[in-house]
GROMACS .gro file of C-alpha atoms in nm:
model
  260
    1GLU     CA    1  -7.683   0.839   8.595
    2THR     CA    2  -7.343   0.765   8.744
    3VAL     CA    3  -7.249   0.402   8.801
    4GLU     CA    4  -6.986   0.345   9.066
    5VAL     CA    5  -6.759   0.046   9.015
    6VAL     CA    6  -6.594  -0.097   9.323
    7VAL     CA    7  -6.291  -0.320   9.268
    8VAL     CA    8  -6.179  -0.546   9.550
    9GLU     CA    9  -5.810  -0.635   9.527
   10THR     CA   10  -5.693  -0.981   9.626
   11THR     CA   11  -5.340  -0.898   9.743
   12ALA     CA   12  -5.140  -0.591   9.828
   13ALA     CA   13  -4.915  -0.654   9.530
   14VAL     CA   14  -5.206  -0.679   9.290
   15ALA     CA   15  -5.368  -0.373   9.437
   16GLU     CA   16  -5.054  -0.173   9.370
   17LYS     CA   17  -5.003  -0.281   9.011
   18ALA     CA   18  -5.334  -0.409   8.879
   19PRO     CA   19  -5.457  -0.260   8.550
   20SER     CA   20  -5.798  -0.101   8.525
   21LYS     CA   21  -6.107  -0.312   8.467
   22ALA     CA   22  -6.145  -0.177   8.117
   23THR     CA   23  -5.813  -0.328   8.011
   24THR     CA   24  -5.908  -0.675   8.132
   25ASP     CA   25  -6.237  -0.704   7.939
   26VAL     CA   26  -6.044  -0.850   7.644
   27ASN     CA   27  -5.846  -1.167   7.704
   28PRO     CA   28  -5.484  -1.038   7.712
   29ARG     CA   29  -5.354  -1.376   7.599
   30LEU     CA   30  -5.502  -1.309   7.255
   31GLU     CA   31  -5.284  -1.009   7.177
   32GLY     CA   32  -4.943  -0.850   7.214
   33LEU     CA   33  -4.639  -1.013   7.370
   34ALA     CA   34  -4.862  -1.253   7.563
   35LEU     CA   35  -4.984  -1.403   7.235
   36MET     CA   36  -4.633  -1.406   7.093
   37LEU     CA   37  -4.502  -1.598   7.394
   38ASP     CA   38  -4.785  -1.849   7.401
   39ASP     CA   39  -4.766  -1.912   7.027
   40GLY     CA   40  -4.389  -1.890   6.999
   41THR     CA   41  -4.319  -2.141   7.273
   42ARG     CA   42  -4.599  -2.374   7.165
   43LYS     CA   43  -4.466  -2.403   6.811
   44SER     CA   44  -4.110  -2.477   6.913
   45HIS     CA   45  -4.195  -2.739   7.177
   46SER     CA   46  -4.222  -3.074   7.009
   47MET     CA   47  -4.422  -3.358   7.157
   48ALA     CA   48  -4.092  -3.525   7.246
   49GLU     CA   49  -3.984  -3.222   7.451
   50ASN     CA   50  -4.315  -3.210   7.637
   51THR     CA   51  -4.289  -3.582   7.708
   52ARG     CA   52  -3.936  -3.533   7.843
   53PHE     CA   53  -4.059  -3.251   8.066
   54VAL     CA   54  -4.344  -3.458   8.213
   55ALA     CA   55  -4.126  -3.767   8.251
   56GLY     CA   56  -3.862  -3.557   8.424
   57PHE     CA   57  -4.114  -3.416   8.670
   58PHE     CA   58  -4.238  -3.765   8.751
   59LYS     CA   59  -3.878  -3.871   8.813
   60GLY     CA   60  -3.871  -3.600   9.077
   61LEU     CA   61  -4.164  -3.771   9.246
   62ALA     CA   62  -4.011  -4.118   9.238
   63ASP     CA   63  -3.874  -4.096   9.593
   64PRO     CA   64  -3.791  -3.833   9.859
   65ASP     CA   65  -3.428  -3.809   9.747
   66SER     CA   66  -3.522  -3.723   9.387
   67TYR     CA   67  -3.782  -3.473   9.498
   68ARG     CA   68  -3.534  -3.314   9.737
   69ALA     CA   69  -3.282  -3.288   9.452
   70LEU     CA   70  -3.547  -3.116   9.238
   71LEU     CA   71  -3.624  -2.866   9.513
   72THR     CA   72  -3.253  -2.803   9.560
   73SER     CA   73  -3.207  -2.714   9.193
   74LEU     CA   74  -3.515  -2.493   9.202
   75TYR     CA   75  -3.381  -2.319   9.511
   76PHE     CA   76  -3.060  -2.219   9.332
   77VAL     CA   77  -3.255  -2.107   9.024
   78TYR     CA   78  -3.502  -1.893   9.216
   79GLU     CA   79  -3.237  -1.755   9.445
   80ALA     CA   80  -3.051  -1.631   9.137
   81MET     CA   81  -3.366  -1.498   8.970
   82GLU     CA   82  -3.491  -1.308   9.270
   83GLU     CA   83  -3.149  -1.174   9.357
   84VAL     CA   84  -3.100  -1.020   9.013
   85MET     CA   85  -3.457  -0.891   9.004
   86GLU     CA   86  -3.405  -0.727   9.342
   87LYS     CA   87  -3.094  -0.549   9.217
   88SER     CA   88  -3.216  -0.476   8.866
   89THR     CA   89  -3.290  -0.124   8.746
   90GLU     CA   90  -3.487  -0.263   8.451
   91GLU     CA   91  -3.832  -0.117   8.514
   92ARG     CA   92  -4.006  -0.355   8.274
   93VAL     CA   93  -3.884  -0.650   8.480
   94LYS     CA   94  -3.984  -0.481   8.803
   95THR     CA   95  -4.334  -0.420   8.667
   96LEU     CA   96  -4.388  -0.798   8.648
   97ASP     CA   97  -4.211  -0.877   8.974
   98TYR     CA   98  -4.511  -0.923   9.203
   99PRO     CA   99  -4.412  -1.009   9.563
  100ALA     CA  100  -4.686  -1.273   9.573
  101LEU     CA  101  -4.496  -1.472   9.309
  102ARG     CA  102  -4.163  -1.486   9.491
  103ARG     CA  103  -4.061  -1.845   9.572
  104VAL     CA  104  -3.734  -1.842   9.767
  105GLU     CA  105  -3.899  -1.814  10.108
  106SER     CA  106  -4.134  -2.105  10.039
  107LEU     CA  107  -3.848  -2.313   9.901
  108GLN     CA  108  -3.653  -2.246  10.219
  109LYS     CA  109  -3.941  -2.396  10.418
  110ASP     CA  110  -3.932  -2.707  10.203
  111MET     CA  111  -3.556  -2.734  10.236
  112ASP     CA  112  -3.589  -2.705  10.615
  113PHE     CA  113  -3.832  -2.996  10.606
  114PHE     CA  114  -3.622  -3.226  10.388
  115TYR     CA  115  -3.271  -3.136  10.506
  116GLY     CA  116  -3.310  -3.007  10.859
  117GLU     CA  117  -3.101  -2.726  11.004
  118LYS     CA  118  -2.789  -2.583  10.839
  119TRP     CA  119  -2.882  -2.722  10.498
  120GLN     CA  120  -2.735  -2.416  10.325
  121GLU     CA  121  -2.389  -2.531  10.433
  122ASP     CA  122  -2.435  -2.873  10.275
  123ILE     CA  123  -2.603  -2.824   9.938
  124GLN     CA  124  -2.440  -2.764   9.601
  125PRO     CA  125  -2.605  -2.684   9.266
  126SER     CA  126  -2.618  -2.964   9.011
  127PRO     CA  127  -2.452  -2.914   8.669
  128ALA     CA  128  -2.787  -2.829   8.510
  129ALA     CA  129  -2.874  -2.586   8.790
  130LYS     CA  130  -2.533  -2.421   8.750
  131ALA     CA  131  -2.593  -2.368   8.378
  132TYR     CA  132  -2.940  -2.228   8.450
  133VAL     CA  133  -2.807  -1.986   8.712
  134ALA     CA  134  -2.523  -1.879   8.482
  135ARG     CA  135  -2.772  -1.786   8.211
  136ILE     CA  136  -2.980  -1.580   8.453
  137GLN     CA  137  -2.674  -1.391   8.572
  138GLU     CA  138  -2.549  -1.339   8.216
  139ILE     CA  139  -2.865  -1.174   8.083
  140ALA     CA  140  -2.906  -0.971   8.402
  141GLU     CA  141  -2.581  -0.800   8.303
  142THR     CA  142  -2.620  -0.786   7.925
  143LYS     CA  143  -2.992  -0.777   7.838
  144PRO     CA  144  -3.195  -0.758   8.160
  145TYR     CA  145  -3.527  -0.732   7.976
  146LEU     CA  146  -3.481  -1.100   7.883
  147LEU     CA  147  -3.555  -1.181   8.247
  148ILE     CA  148  -3.919  -1.135   8.144
  149ALA     CA  149  -3.893  -1.471   7.967
  150HIS     CA  150  -3.780  -1.633   8.292
  151GLN     CA  151  -4.064  -1.471   8.485
  152TYR     CA  152  -4.311  -1.592   8.224
  153THR     CA  153  -4.184  -1.948   8.201
  154ARG     CA  154  -4.120  -2.021   8.566
  155TYR     CA  155  -4.361  -1.812   8.771
  156LEU     CA  156  -4.666  -1.855   8.550
  157GLY     CA  157  -4.596  -2.225   8.508
  158ASP     CA  158  -4.563  -2.274   8.882
  159LEU     CA  159  -4.875  -2.071   8.952
  160PHE     CA  160  -5.084  -2.238   8.684
  161GLY     CA  161  -4.989  -2.593   8.781
  162GLY     CA  162  -4.904  -2.542   9.145
  163GLN     CA  163  -5.207  -2.704   9.305
  164MET     CA  164  -5.193  -3.005   9.074
  165MET     CA  165  -4.820  -3.054   9.129
  166SER     CA  166  -4.856  -3.011   9.503
  167ASN     CA  167  -5.125  -3.278   9.513
  168MET     CA  168  -4.911  -3.512   9.301
  169ALA     CA  169  -4.611  -3.467   9.529
  170ARG     CA  170  -4.822  -3.514   9.840
  171ARG     CA  171  -4.978  -3.834   9.712
  172SER     CA  172  -4.666  -3.984   9.557
  173LEU     CA  173  -4.444  -3.914   9.859
  174SER     CA  174  -4.711  -3.944  10.132
  175LEU     CA  175  -4.653  -3.589  10.255
  176GLU     CA  176  -4.894  -3.444  10.509
  177ASN     CA  177  -4.998  -3.102  10.642
  178GLY     CA  178  -4.838  -2.919  10.352
  179ASP     CA  179  -4.490  -3.034  10.455
  180GLY     CA  180  -4.244  -3.024  10.168
  181THR     CA  181  -4.484  -2.860   9.922
  182ALA     CA  182  -4.474  -2.493  10.027
  183PHE     CA  183  -4.311  -2.412   9.692
  184TYR     CA  184  -4.637  -2.485   9.510
  185ASN     CA  185  -4.856  -2.292   9.752
  186PHE     CA  186  -4.923  -1.932   9.650
  187GLU     CA  187  -5.094  -1.816   9.968
  188ASP     CA  188  -5.142  -1.455   9.859
  189ILE     CA  189  -5.306  -1.539   9.525
  190PRO     CA  190  -5.661  -1.668   9.582
  191SER     CA  191  -5.737  -1.700   9.210
  192ALA     CA  192  -5.456  -1.812   8.980
  193LYS     CA  193  -5.671  -1.747   8.673
  194ASP     CA  194  -5.747  -1.386   8.768
  195PHE     CA  195  -5.388  -1.317   8.865
  196ILE     CA  196  -5.250  -1.458   8.540
  197THR     CA  197  -5.492  -1.239   8.346
  198LEU     CA  198  -5.363  -0.934   8.533
  199TRP     CA  199  -5.003  -1.040   8.477
  200TYR     CA  200  -5.057  -1.085   8.102
  201THR     CA  201  -5.222  -0.744   8.085
  202SER     CA  202  -4.922  -0.583   8.252
  203LEU     CA  203  -4.694  -0.775   8.015
  204ASN     CA  204  -4.872  -0.640   7.708
  205GLU     CA  205  -4.848  -0.283   7.834
  206LEU     CA  206  -4.467  -0.290   7.849
  207GLU     CA  207  -4.283  -0.068   7.601
  208LEU     CA  208  -4.068  -0.306   7.398
  209THR     CA  209  -3.946  -0.304   7.040
  210GLN     CA  210  -4.047  -0.584   6.805
  211GLN     CA  211  -3.692  -0.718   6.815
  212GLN     CA  212  -3.691  -0.722   7.194
  213LYS     CA  213  -4.021  -0.911   7.196
  214GLU     CA  214  -3.881  -1.170   6.958
  215GLU     CA  215  -3.571  -1.205   7.175
  216ILE     CA  216  -3.791  -1.263   7.479
  217VAL     CA  217  -3.975  -1.541   7.295
  218ASP     CA  218  -3.643  -1.701   7.201
  219GLU     CA  219  -3.527  -1.675   7.561
  220ALA     CA  220  -3.849  -1.840   7.685
  221ASN     CA  221  -3.772  -2.139   7.462
  222LEU     CA  222  -3.422  -2.155   7.608
  223VAL     CA  223  -3.565  -2.144   7.960
  224PHE     CA  224  -3.787  -2.439   7.875
  225ALA     CA  225  -3.479  -2.633   7.762
  226LEU     CA  226  -3.291  -2.539   8.080
  227ASN     CA  227  -3.578  -2.672   8.288
  228ILE     CA  228  -3.580  -2.999   8.097
  229ASP     CA  229  -3.208  -3.035   8.170
  230VAL     CA  230  -3.274  -2.992   8.543
  231LEU     CA  231  -3.546  -3.256   8.537
  232GLN     CA  232  -3.356  -3.503   8.321
  233GLU     CA  233  -3.061  -3.527   8.559
  234LEU     CA  234  -3.282  -3.649   8.844
  235SER     CA  235  -3.244  -4.010   8.945
  236GLY     CA  236  -3.541  -4.241   8.971
  237SER     CA  237  -3.798  -4.391   8.739
  238PRO     CA  238  -4.093  -4.183   8.615
  239PHE     CA  239  -4.296  -4.503   8.584
  240LYS     CA  240  -4.238  -4.590   8.950
  241ALA     CA  241  -4.360  -4.244   9.051
  242MET     CA  242  -4.667  -4.269   8.829
  243PHE     CA  243  -4.752  -4.609   8.977
  244ILE     CA  244  -4.713  -4.485   9.334
  245LEU     CA  245  -4.925  -4.181   9.253
  246ALA     CA  246  -5.198  -4.395   9.102
  247VAL     CA  247  -5.203  -4.636   9.397
  248ASN     CA  248  -5.212  -4.356   9.655
  249SER     CA  249  -5.492  -4.183   9.464
  250LEU     CA  250  -5.694  -4.502   9.470
  251LYS     CA  251  -5.628  -4.544   9.841
  252GLU     CA  252  -5.755  -4.191   9.905
  253LYS     CA  253  -6.072  -4.275   9.715
  254ARG     CA  254  -6.102  -4.603   9.910
  255LEU     CA  255  -6.105  -4.806   9.589
  256TRP     CA  256  -5.822  -5.026   9.715
  257PRO     CA  257  -5.912  -5.078  10.084
  258PHE     CA  258  -5.667  -5.366  10.119
  259LEU     CA  259  -5.379  -5.121  10.065
  260SER     CA  260  -5.482  -4.898  10.353
   0.00000   0.00000   0.00000
């Protein structure tokens, strides 16, 4: 008896690149380069580094100016990433470059909201953003396969935590109707979990030497450090942002009616 399996794709990008069902039966995070990246970055990130990362993100939520500065740095980083990926002839990078992950267009919407018209004439990258962009441009010329580490660290992190971060920004800064948080909204990816599984599967199928895989892990750790640098240069107090977030969450739940 023949059993017909019908697979419904969630986005055009996934439909074009998605691996077969048979390859997704085993959790791809438990093998190959996916496992190396998860383990390699976990071991090298101390508790202090993770605390700095979280504190830095909360600094970005302290007030509209800090959040706008964070978005500005991210705009320069993603503009550089997506520009080099667009021009790259490195097929292994292109394999993981799903259109649904691209962030520049959504960041432009957020910049329009916070800056108004002609913002591109007024903004400049911060020192940390400059260093980040320089690294992206350097490896694009010398070892383009290392861009995989940037795709892994930024895109998967944004996708995995996007909804949570969007909600935090909305509550902390009293944003409404999705204004200012388009960056965290992946409209063409209904299920982050399913998409990440597909992405990891594609990652593991890439033809890379053991040395190249180890270099990608090292680069992913560097990317983490570059992101911390971007967050640490933001002004504002992380504790102020956490307090505002907590108060606004309570107001939403009507636990503090006198603050409404």
